[in-house]
Structures are given as C-alpha cells and as structure tokens.
Amino acid sequence: MKKIAVVGTGYVGLVTGVGLSHIGHEVTCLDVDHEKIDLLQKGRSPIYEVSLEPMIQENQKQKRLSFTSKYEDIQESEIILIAVGTPQQTDGSANLTYIYEAAEAIAQTINQGVTVVVKSTVPVGTCQDVKNYIQAKTPFPIQMVSNPEFLREGNALKDLFEGDRIVIGSDDRKAIQTVMEMYAPFDIPMMTTDLASAEMIKYASNAFLATKISFINEISSICEKVGANVEAVAKGMGMDRRIGSSFLQAGIGYGGSCFPKDTKALVQMAGNVEHQFDLLESVIHVNNKQQNKIVDQMKERCGSLVGKRITILGLAFKPGTDDLREAASLVILDRLLREGAFITAYDPVAMPRAKEKFPAVTFASNVKEALAGADLAAIVTEWDEFKELPLPLYDELMNEPILFDGRNCYSLDEVREQDIEYYSVGRPAIGYRKSAPLTHKA
Ligand code: UDX
C-alpha cells in the first residue's frame, strides 16, 4: 500500500481520496480551505454525495484517512494527486491559478522524489508545463502523470469503484507502473497513453457526451413540429450499439460543473491552435436555447407572464446533488423574475444555495405547499419525488393544472387519463384548456 496525498477536496479530490483509503492506501487530503478541513476532520462531508460521509468516518477510524491544510503533513507522500478546481475564465479558458499554487507548494515541500498525478481537468500541455515548473524549483526527481477523472456528481463513489476505465497518461513508464499499482485494487480496465492524449481524452469525452445531449434535444424540437415522440426516437436510435442508449435523454439542457465549462474550454483550446470548433460551438448554442425552452413555452401559452404565480419544481442541475452550477433553474428563475412573475420554488436539497442567489423567490418547504394556488408549474430537475407525484395533485392544488415538464417525468399515457394541460420535451402537448383564461381564484 502507498502513502498518498490528495491536494484539493472538491468532488474529484475528496471522493478519490476517500476511495483510495478505502482500498487500503494511507491517504492525506489537503485543502487550503480551513473550514472544509475542520468539517472533514470531524468526519463530516462538505458535499452532498450518497454514502460518502460514512466511508470518510470508517477510514478515519482505520487511520487510513486524514485531513490537513498544512503541506508539511504530506512531505512523506510517494504520490501526490492534484485535484484542485480549474474554474472557467470570462473567455471560456480554464483558470490554472490553483494548479500552480499547488505546484509551488509541492516544490517547496517535498524532500524526496515524488510522482505527481494531475486529476483536475486541464488544457492539453498543462501537465508537462507543471512538471517543468516544479522540477525547476526542486532537486528531487518529479514524475508526472495525467489521470483524468470521469465520475458523475450524485453517483461519484459508484463511478469510482465501478468506472468504465482509468486513463493513465505519462511519458514515464515507471510513473505509469506506480499509478497502475495504486489503482489495481479497483479492478477497473486501465488505458495507458502519453500525457497530452490523456488530457485530451477528458475534454473529448465530456464534449462528446454534451454533443449527444444537444443532438437529442435538437431532434426533440423537430419531433414537436412533425408529431413524433423523442422518447421513441431515442429508444430506436439507442438500440444501435454504435450509438448506445445512454445520454439520449431529451430535456431542458445540460448543466453542472463540467459540461458547460469543459465544452467552452475546448472551444477556446481549439481556437488557440487556429481550429474553429464549429460542431462544439453549436452544441453550446443549442444547450443555451434548451435552457430557455420552458419560459419560451410558457410565453407561447400565456403571452405575458406579468403577475403569474409560477411554481418551479427542482433547482439542482440534476437529481442526487445539491449543486446549482450552470443549472437550467438559474436561467429559468432569472428570466421569470424579469418577466414579472411571482415564483415559488422547491427542491429536496438545493434550496439553501438557491436562497442566497434569489431573494425574490419564495421557497416552499414541500411540493404541496409549492403547488398551492399556482397558475403554472414546471419540473426542472427529475427528482424521484416529482416523478412519483400523483398527477391529480396538480388539478387539486393549482389554480389551473398547467404543467411544463422539462424532464419528461410522466408517460403520456398516464397524463392523458388526467384533466391537466401538459407540455414536455419532444412529445405532443396534451389537454389544452381553452376554458382556462389565467385569472386568479377568489
Ligand atoms: C459529467 C460527466 O458525466 C462525468 O463523466 C464527468 O466526470 C463530469 O461531468 P456530471 O456533470 O456530474 O458528470 O453529470 P451528468 O450525469 O453527466 O449530467 C450532466 C448534465 O447533463 C445534467 O444537467 C443532466 O441533467 C444532463 N443530461 C444528462 C441530459 O440532459 N440528458 C442525458 O441523457 C444525460
């Protein structure tokens, strides 16, 4: 077993560090955010991720996992993983400040040769630059490995322990061997390559998944106009193994901390080498349009939204997380407020973060309270709680049961049995209530 340090305790760093300790390595996770480290030292997780906290506590108890904000505490580490954030800059490129802060601290701290493993998503060429940067500042030999992470929020531990592949990129065979040994207990297929290709695999993989989503969303818009059903189309497409059924779920666009950021960074990276990435620019454009779809549908149905009482069900960028980054809900709430609507929102876990951003929005403590007296309602995140909501409840609680389902949570068959007006994505609208001029119940 190895002595490993992980710098950065965001999604990637924390989940990876905890997972590596769980397979038997001695892991020290480091973060400059003292508050986070205080929380983690108490066995608490700063991120909402299923089964992560008990795994933290178990490995702390086994003395395989510890947390610090002091670099001297990781001096003895054979392997140092860099998993700090690479946030997006205004021009779309990746901000590498935290990467170089970590590199500087590592160069000043180590007292032996070390294998540095970059897990953060970084533009092609960064790992080589970081290696040169550290090596110029220390007499101890540095081996550099690019090891991109593919875990999904809300599914992180499962993806770590049951991932499709582990990508290990380096120009140093010994370093590749060291990292393969580190991951061996996971028993996941490993692909080894050079530094630059490993860095590109990350961007290309996320960009391709985003492309699949924008493609099916474009198809969904055509389906609405030609009377086809996008779910049937996606099913028929996905039965072709060359296409595959995953990531063909039409909806109101992708969000999160990765796809929006990585697609823009890849367009930027391509531009830096005079390649106009037309396809990916369209993917981003389509996604921006899709995030506006629900408000466009509401305006098409009602005209002005001034004074309308609108309920938003779901704020997180997807179920299973409290993360709002680049979520469709941010676009929808912002636009509806500018349209003069009164908004009530509900989300099982993401409301604390949304309250800071939207003081003008009313946050309900449960779905029923959120729907009571609403003129229009929209499903923005496909939490199970919403998928299992009995349809008659919309008629019972709302002023008029007019529902815009941005995640196709209900089957059209079950909707047709109800007396509600229903709009979704890439499927025929149901039950237009001519009799429903939008006036408030007394
Ligand atoms: C993604 C990648 O899946 C993961 O491999 C990478 O490491 C990080 O980025 P994540 O952002 O956590 O993971 O979420 P993911 O489950 O991929 O969903 C991203 C967005 O796409 C969500 O907003 C989701 O609602 C949307 N989506 C996903 C669709 O609209 N349709 C789909 O079929 C799948």
Coordinates of C-alpha atoms and ligand atoms in Angstrom, one line a residue:
M1 CA 0.0 0.0 0.0
K2 CA 1.2 3.5 -0.7
K3 CA 1.4 6.8 1.1
I4 CA -0.7 9.2 -1.0
A5 CA -1.6 12.9 -0.7
V6 CA -4.6 14.5 -2.5
V7 CA -4.5 18.3 -2.9
G8 CA -8.0 19.7 -3.2
T9 CA -11.1 18.3 -1.6
G10 CA -13.8 19.2 -4.1
Y11 CA -15.9 16.4 -5.7
V12 CA -12.9 14.8 -7.5
G13 CA -10.3 15.1 -4.8
L14 CA -12.5 14.1 -1.8
V15 CA -14.2 11.2 -3.5
T16 CA -10.9 9.9 -4.9
G17 CA -9.0 10.3 -1.6
V18 CA -11.7 8.5 0.3
G19 CA -11.9 5.8 -2.3
L20 CA -8.1 5.2 -2.3
S21 CA -8.1 5.0 1.5
H22 CA -11.0 2.5 1.3
I23 CA -8.9 0.2 -0.8
G24 CA -6.1 0.3 1.7
H25 CA -3.8 3.2 0.9
E26 CA -2.7 5.7 3.6
V27 CA -4.3 8.9 2.3
T28 CA -3.9 12.5 3.5
C29 CA -6.3 15.0 1.9
L30 CA -5.1 18.6 1.9
D31 CA -7.1 21.8 1.2
V32 CA -6.3 25.4 1.9
D33 CA -10.0 26.0 2.9
H34 CA -9.6 25.6 6.7
E35 CA -13.4 25.5 7.2
K36 CA -13.7 22.5 4.9
I37 CA -10.8 20.7 6.6
D38 CA -12.3 21.4 10.1
L39 CA -15.6 19.8 8.9
L40 CA -13.8 16.8 7.3
Q41 CA -11.6 16.3 10.5
K42 CA -14.9 15.9 12.3
G43 CA -16.0 13.2 9.8
R44 CA -18.5 15.5 8.0
S45 CA -18.7 15.8 4.2
P46 CA -18.9 19.4 2.7
I47 CA -20.6 17.9 -0.4
Y48 CA -23.9 16.2 -0.7
E49 CA -22.9 12.7 -2.0
V50 CA -24.6 9.4 -1.1
S51 CA -22.6 7.1 1.3
L52 CA -19.6 9.4 1.3
E53 CA -19.8 10.5 4.9
P54 CA -19.9 7.0 6.4
M55 CA -16.9 6.0 4.2
I56 CA -15.0 9.0 5.4
Q57 CA -15.7 8.1 9.1
E58 CA -14.8 4.5 8.6
N59 CA -11.4 5.2 7.0
Q60 CA -10.6 7.9 9.6
K61 CA -11.3 5.3 12.3
Q62 CA -9.0 2.8 10.5
K63 CA -6.3 5.6 10.5
R64 CA -6.1 5.3 6.7
L65 CA -7.6 8.7 6.0
S66 CA -6.7 12.1 7.4
F67 CA -7.3 15.8 6.5
T68 CA -4.9 18.8 6.8
S69 CA -4.3 22.2 5.4
K70 CA -0.6 22.1 6.1
Y71 CA 1.7 21.0 3.3
E72 CA 4.4 19.7 5.7
D73 CA 1.9 17.0 6.6
I74 CA 2.2 15.5 3.1
Q75 CA 6.0 15.6 2.9
E76 CA 6.4 11.8 3.1
S77 CA 4.0 11.1 0.3
E78 CA 5.2 8.9 -2.6
I79 CA 2.3 10.0 -4.8
I80 CA 0.7 13.5 -4.8
L81 CA -2.6 13.9 -6.6
I82 CA -3.5 17.4 -7.7
A83 CA -7.3 17.7 -7.8
V84 CA -7.9 21.4 -7.3
G85 CA -10.5 23.4 -9.3
T86 CA -9.8 24.8 -12.8
P87 CA -12.7 27.3 -12.9
Q88 CA -13.8 29.0 -16.1
Q89 CA -12.4 32.4 -17.1
T90 CA -14.5 35.0 -18.9
D91 CA -13.1 34.0 -22.2
G92 CA -14.0 30.3 -21.5
S93 CA -10.5 29.1 -20.9
A94 CA -9.5 27.2 -17.8
N95 CA -8.1 29.2 -14.9
L96 CA -4.9 27.4 -13.7
T97 CA -4.1 29.6 -10.7
Y98 CA -4.9 26.9 -8.1
I99 CA -2.9 24.3 -10.1
Y100 CA 0.2 26.5 -10.0
E101 CA -0.4 27.4 -6.3
A102 CA -0.4 23.7 -5.5
A103 CA 2.6 23.1 -7.8
E104 CA 4.6 25.8 -6.0
A105 CA 3.7 24.4 -2.5
I106 CA 4.6 20.9 -3.6
A107 CA 8.0 22.1 -5.0
Q108 CA 8.7 23.9 -1.6
T109 CA 7.6 20.9 0.5
I110 CA 8.9 17.7 -0.9
N111 CA 12.1 16.1 0.4
Q112 CA 12.2 13.1 -1.9
G113 CA 11.4 12.1 -5.5
V114 CA 7.6 12.0 -6.0
T115 CA 5.0 11.0 -8.6
V116 CA 2.7 14.0 -9.2
V117 CA -0.7 12.9 -10.7
V118 CA -3.0 15.6 -12.2
K119 CA -6.7 14.7 -11.8
S120 CA -8.0 18.2 -12.4
T121 CA -9.4 18.9 -15.9
V122 CA -6.6 20.9 -17.5
P123 CA -5.9 22.0 -21.1
V124 CA -3.6 19.9 -23.2
G125 CA 0.0 20.6 -22.4
T126 CA -0.6 21.7 -18.8
C127 CA 0.8 18.6 -17.1
Q128 CA 4.1 19.0 -19.0
D129 CA 4.3 22.7 -18.0
V130 CA 3.5 21.9 -14.4
K131 CA 6.2 19.2 -14.4
N132 CA 8.8 21.7 -15.7
Y133 CA 7.6 24.3 -13.2
I134 CA 8.0 22.0 -10.2
Q135 CA 11.3 20.4 -11.4
A136 CA 12.8 23.9 -11.9
K137 CA 12.2 24.5 -8.2
T138 CA 13.4 21.3 -6.5
P139 CA 16.4 19.0 -6.7
F140 CA 14.2 15.9 -6.2
P141 CA 13.1 14.0 -9.3
I142 CA 9.4 14.6 -10.4
Q143 CA 7.4 12.1 -12.4
M144 CA 4.3 13.5 -14.0
V145 CA 1.1 11.6 -14.7
S146 CA -2.2 12.9 -16.2
N147 CA -5.1 10.9 -14.7
P148 CA -8.4 12.5 -15.6
E149 CA -11.5 11.7 -13.6
F150 CA -14.9 10.7 -15.1
L151 CA -17.1 10.4 -12.0
R152 CA -20.6 12.0 -12.1
E153 CA -22.0 14.0 -9.2
G154 CA -24.7 12.1 -7.3
N155 CA -23.1 8.8 -8.5
A156 CA -19.5 9.6 -7.6
L157 CA -18.5 6.6 -5.3
K158 CA -20.2 4.1 -7.6
D159 CA -18.4 5.6 -10.6
L160 CA -15.1 5.5 -8.8
F161 CA -15.4 1.8 -7.7
E162 CA -17.2 0.7 -10.9
G163 CA -15.9 3.1 -13.5
D164 CA -15.6 2.0 -17.2
R165 CA -11.9 2.8 -17.4
I166 CA -9.0 4.5 -15.7
V167 CA -6.8 6.6 -18.0
I168 CA -3.2 7.0 -17.1
G169 CA -1.1 9.3 -19.3
S170 CA 2.7 9.8 -18.9
D171 CA 5.9 9.8 -20.8
D172 CA 7.5 7.9 -17.9
R173 CA 6.9 4.1 -17.8
K174 CA 7.9 3.8 -14.1
A175 CA 5.3 6.5 -13.2
I176 CA 2.6 4.7 -15.2
Q177 CA 3.5 1.5 -13.3
T178 CA 3.3 3.3 -9.9
V179 CA -0.2 4.7 -10.7
M180 CA -1.4 1.3 -12.1
E181 CA -0.4 -0.3 -8.8
M182 CA -2.2 2.4 -6.9
Y183 CA -5.5 1.7 -8.7
A184 CA -5.1 -2.1 -9.1
P185 CA -7.5 -3.0 -6.2
F186 CA -10.3 -1.2 -8.0
D187 CA -10.0 -3.9 -10.8
I188 CA -11.1 -1.4 -13.5
P189 CA -9.7 -1.5 -17.1
M190 CA -6.7 0.8 -17.4
M191 CA -5.7 2.6 -20.5
T192 CA -2.2 4.0 -20.7
T193 CA -1.1 6.7 -23.1
D194 CA 1.0 9.8 -23.3
L195 CA 0.4 13.0 -21.2
A196 CA -1.2 15.1 -23.9
S197 CA -3.6 12.4 -25.1
A198 CA -4.8 11.7 -21.6
E199 CA -5.5 15.4 -21.1
M200 CA -7.4 15.4 -24.4
I201 CA -9.4 12.2 -23.5
K202 CA -11.1 14.1 -20.7
Y203 CA -12.2 17.1 -22.8
A204 CA -13.2 15.0 -25.8
S205 CA -15.3 12.6 -23.6
N206 CA -17.2 15.4 -21.9
A207 CA -17.6 17.2 -25.2
F208 CA -19.0 14.1 -26.9
L209 CA -21.5 13.4 -24.1
A210 CA -22.6 17.1 -24.3
T211 CA -22.9 16.6 -28.1
K212 CA -25.2 13.6 -27.7
I213 CA -27.4 15.6 -25.4
S214 CA -27.6 18.6 -27.7
F215 CA -28.3 16.3 -30.6
I216 CA -31.2 14.6 -29.0
N217 CA -32.5 18.0 -27.8
E218 CA -32.4 19.3 -31.4
I219 CA -34.2 16.1 -32.6
S220 CA -36.8 16.7 -29.8
S221 CA -37.6 20.2 -31.2
I222 CA -38.2 18.7 -34.7
C223 CA -40.3 15.9 -33.1
E224 CA -42.6 18.6 -31.6
K225 CA -43.2 20.0 -35.0
V226 CA -43.6 16.8 -37.0
G227 CA -45.7 15.0 -34.4
A228 CA -43.1 12.3 -33.5
N229 CA -42.1 11.2 -29.9
V230 CA -38.5 11.8 -29.0
E231 CA -38.5 9.0 -26.4
A232 CA -39.4 6.5 -29.1
V233 CA -36.8 8.0 -31.4
A234 CA -34.1 7.9 -28.7
K235 CA -35.0 4.3 -27.9
G236 CA -34.8 3.3 -31.6
M237 CA -31.5 5.1 -32.0
G238 CA -30.0 3.6 -28.8
M239 CA -30.7 0.0 -29.9
D240 CA -27.9 0.5 -32.4
R241 CA -24.8 -0.4 -30.4
R242 CA -22.8 2.1 -32.4
I243 CA -25.0 4.8 -30.9
G244 CA -25.8 3.5 -27.4
S245 CA -28.8 4.4 -25.4
S246 CA -27.1 6.5 -22.7
F247 CA -27.1 10.3 -22.7
L248 CA -30.0 10.4 -25.1
Q249 CA -32.5 11.7 -22.6
A250 CA -34.0 14.9 -24.1
G251 CA -34.7 17.7 -21.6
I252 CA -34.0 21.3 -20.9
G253 CA -30.3 21.1 -21.3
Y254 CA -27.2 20.0 -19.5
G255 CA -25.7 21.9 -16.6
G256 CA -23.2 21.2 -13.8
S257 CA -19.6 21.9 -13.1
C258 CA -18.2 20.0 -16.1
F259 CA -20.0 20.0 -19.4
P260 CA -20.6 23.8 -19.7
K261 CA -17.1 24.6 -18.5
D262 CA -15.3 21.9 -20.5
T263 CA -17.1 22.5 -23.8
K264 CA -16.2 26.2 -23.6
A265 CA -12.6 25.5 -22.6
L266 CA -12.2 23.0 -25.5
V267 CA -13.6 25.6 -28.0
Q268 CA -11.0 28.0 -26.6
M269 CA -8.2 25.5 -26.7
A270 CA -9.1 24.7 -30.3
G271 CA -9.1 28.4 -31.1
N272 CA -5.6 28.8 -29.6
V273 CA -4.4 26.4 -32.3
E274 CA -6.4 28.1 -35.1
H275 CA -9.1 25.3 -35.2
Q276 CA -12.6 26.6 -35.5
F277 CA -14.6 24.0 -33.5
D278 CA -17.9 24.7 -35.3
L279 CA -19.6 21.5 -34.1
L280 CA -19.0 22.1 -30.4
E281 CA -19.9 25.8 -30.7
S282 CA -23.3 24.6 -32.0
V283 CA -23.6 22.1 -29.1
I284 CA -23.2 25.0 -26.6
H285 CA -25.6 27.3 -28.6
V286 CA -28.3 24.5 -28.7
N287 CA -27.9 24.0 -24.9
N288 CA -28.4 27.7 -24.2
K289 CA -31.5 27.6 -26.3
Q290 CA -32.7 24.5 -24.5
Q291 CA -32.3 26.0 -21.0
N292 CA -34.7 28.7 -22.2
K293 CA -37.3 26.3 -23.5
I294 CA -39.7 26.2 -20.6
V295 CA -40.0 30.0 -20.4
D296 CA -40.5 30.1 -24.2
Q297 CA -43.3 27.5 -23.9
M298 CA -45.0 29.5 -21.0
K299 CA -44.9 32.7 -23.0
E300 CA -46.2 30.9 -26.1
R301 CA -49.1 29.6 -24.0
C302 CA -49.9 32.7 -21.9
G303 CA -48.4 35.7 -23.7
S304 CA -47.4 37.9 -20.8
L305 CA -46.2 36.3 -17.5
V306 CA -46.6 39.5 -15.5
G307 CA -48.3 38.7 -12.2
K308 CA -48.5 35.0 -12.9
R309 CA -47.9 32.6 -10.0
I310 CA -45.4 30.1 -11.2
T311 CA -44.1 27.0 -9.3
I312 CA -40.6 25.6 -10.1
L313 CA -40.0 22.0 -9.0
G314 CA -36.3 21.2 -8.9
L315 CA -33.3 23.6 -8.7
A316 CA -30.2 21.3 -8.8
F317 CA -28.6 20.7 -12.2
K318 CA -29.6 17.1 -11.9
P319 CA -31.1 14.8 -9.2
G320 CA -28.8 13.4 -6.5
T321 CA -26.9 16.6 -5.9
D322 CA -27.3 20.0 -4.2
D323 CA -25.2 21.6 -7.0
L324 CA -26.6 24.6 -8.8
R325 CA -23.6 25.3 -11.0
E326 CA -24.8 26.1 -14.6
A327 CA -28.2 24.6 -13.7
A328 CA -31.2 25.3 -16.1
S329 CA -33.1 26.6 -13.0
L330 CA -30.8 29.6 -12.7
V331 CA -31.7 30.7 -16.3
I332 CA -35.4 30.0 -15.7
L333 CA -35.7 31.8 -12.4
D334 CA -33.8 34.8 -13.6
R335 CA -35.9 35.1 -16.7
L336 CA -39.2 34.6 -15.0
L337 CA -38.4 37.3 -12.4
R338 CA -37.5 39.6 -15.3
E339 CA -40.9 38.7 -16.9
G340 CA -42.6 39.9 -13.7
A341 CA -43.9 36.6 -12.5
F342 CA -44.2 35.5 -8.8
I343 CA -42.2 32.4 -8.2
T344 CA -42.4 29.7 -5.7
A345 CA -39.6 27.1 -5.8
Y346 CA -39.0 23.7 -4.2
D347 CA -36.0 21.3 -4.3
P348 CA -35.3 18.4 -1.8
V349 CA -31.7 19.5 -1.1
A350 CA -30.5 22.5 -3.3
M351 CA -32.7 25.3 -1.7
P352 CA -30.1 26.7 0.8
R353 CA -27.7 27.5 -2.1
A354 CA -30.6 29.0 -4.2
K355 CA -31.9 31.2 -1.4
E356 CA -28.6 33.2 -1.5
K357 CA -29.0 33.8 -5.2
F358 CA -32.7 34.5 -5.5
P359 CA -34.1 36.6 -2.5
A360 CA -37.2 37.5 -4.6
V361 CA -38.2 33.8 -4.9
T362 CA -40.5 32.1 -2.3
F363 CA -39.1 28.8 -1.2
A364 CA -41.7 26.2 -0.2
S365 CA -41.0 23.5 2.4
N366 CA -42.7 20.8 0.4
V367 CA -44.2 20.1 -3.0
K368 CA -47.8 20.6 -2.0
E369 CA -47.1 24.0 -0.5
A370 CA -45.2 24.9 -3.6
L371 CA -48.1 24.0 -6.0
A372 CA -50.9 25.5 -3.9
G373 CA -52.6 28.3 -5.9
A374 CA -50.1 28.2 -8.8
D375 CA -51.2 29.3 -12.3
L376 CA -48.4 27.4 -14.0
A377 CA -45.9 24.8 -12.8
A378 CA -42.6 23.4 -14.2
I379 CA -40.5 20.4 -13.5
V380 CA -36.9 21.4 -13.9
T381 CA -35.0 18.6 -12.1
E382 CA -36.2 15.0 -12.3
W383 CA -36.1 14.1 -8.6
D384 CA -37.9 10.8 -7.9
E385 CA -40.1 12.8 -5.5
F386 CA -41.6 14.6 -8.5
K387 CA -41.7 11.6 -10.8
E388 CA -43.8 9.8 -8.1
L389 CA -46.1 12.8 -7.6
P390 CA -49.7 11.7 -8.3
L391 CA -50.9 13.8 -11.4
P392 CA -54.4 14.6 -9.8
L393 CA -52.5 16.6 -7.2
Y394 CA -51.8 19.3 -9.9
D395 CA -55.5 19.7 -10.5
E396 CA -56.3 19.6 -6.8
L397 CA -53.7 22.2 -5.7
M398 CA -53.1 24.6 -8.6
N399 CA -55.3 27.4 -9.8
E400 CA -55.2 25.8 -13.2
P401 CA -53.3 22.4 -13.7
I402 CA -51.0 23.6 -16.5
L403 CA -47.7 21.7 -16.2
F404 CA -44.4 22.2 -18.2
D405 CA -42.3 19.1 -17.7
G406 CA -38.7 19.9 -18.7
R407 CA -37.6 16.3 -17.9
N408 CA -40.4 14.1 -19.3
C409 CA -41.1 12.7 -15.9
Y410 CA -44.6 11.4 -16.8
S411 CA -45.6 9.0 -19.5
L412 CA -48.1 10.5 -22.0
D413 CA -50.5 7.6 -21.3
E414 CA -50.8 8.4 -17.6
V415 CA -51.2 12.1 -18.5
R416 CA -54.0 11.5 -20.9
E417 CA -56.0 9.9 -18.2
Q418 CA -56.0 13.2 -16.2
D419 CA -57.7 16.5 -16.8
I420 CA -54.5 18.5 -16.9
E421 CA -52.7 20.6 -19.6
Y422 CA -49.3 19.2 -20.1
Y423 CA -46.2 20.3 -22.1
S424 CA -43.0 18.3 -22.2
V425 CA -39.9 18.0 -24.4
G426 CA -40.0 16.4 -27.8
R427 CA -43.5 15.0 -27.3
P428 CA -47.0 16.1 -28.3
A429 CA -48.7 18.6 -25.9
I430 CA -51.8 17.3 -24.1
G431 CA -55.1 18.8 -22.9
Y432 CA -55.1 22.4 -24.0
R433 CA -57.7 24.0 -21.6
K434 CA -59.3 26.6 -23.8
S435 CA -61.6 27.2 -20.8
A436 CA -58.7 28.3 -18.7
P437 CA -58.2 32.0 -19.1
L438 CA -55.5 32.6 -16.4
T439 CA -57.4 34.5 -13.8
H440 CA -56.8 34.1 -10.0
K441 CA -59.2 32.0 -7.9
A442 CA -61.0 34.3 -5.5
Ligands
UDX1 C1 -20.3 14.8 -16.1 C2 -19.8 13.5 -16.7 O1 -20.8 12.6 -16.9 C3 -18.6 12.9 -15.9 O2 -18.1 11.8 -16.5 C4 -17.5 13.9 -15.7 O3 -16.5 13.4 -14.9 C5 -18.1 15.2 -15.1 O4 -19.2 15.7 -15.9 P1 -21.9 15.4 -14.1 O5 -21.7 16.8 -14.5 O6 -21.9 15.1 -12.6 O7 -20.9 14.4 -14.8 O8 -23.4 15.0 -14.6 P2 -24.1 14.1 -15.7 O9 -24.8 13.0 -15.0 O10 -23.1 13.8 -16.8 O11 -25.2 15.1 -16.3 C6 -24.7 16.3 -16.8 C7 -25.9 17.1 -17.3 O12 -26.5 16.5 -18.5 C8 -27.1 17.2 -16.3 O13 -27.6 18.5 -16.3 C9 -28.1 16.2 -16.8 O14 -29.4 16.6 -16.5 C10 -27.9 16.4 -18.3 N1 -28.2 15.2 -19.1 C11 -27.6 14.0 -18.9 C12 -29.3 15.3 -20.1 O15 -29.9 16.3 -20.3 N2 -29.6 14.2 -20.8 C13 -28.9 12.9 -20.6 O16 -29.2 12.0 -21.3 C14 -27.9 12.9 -19.6

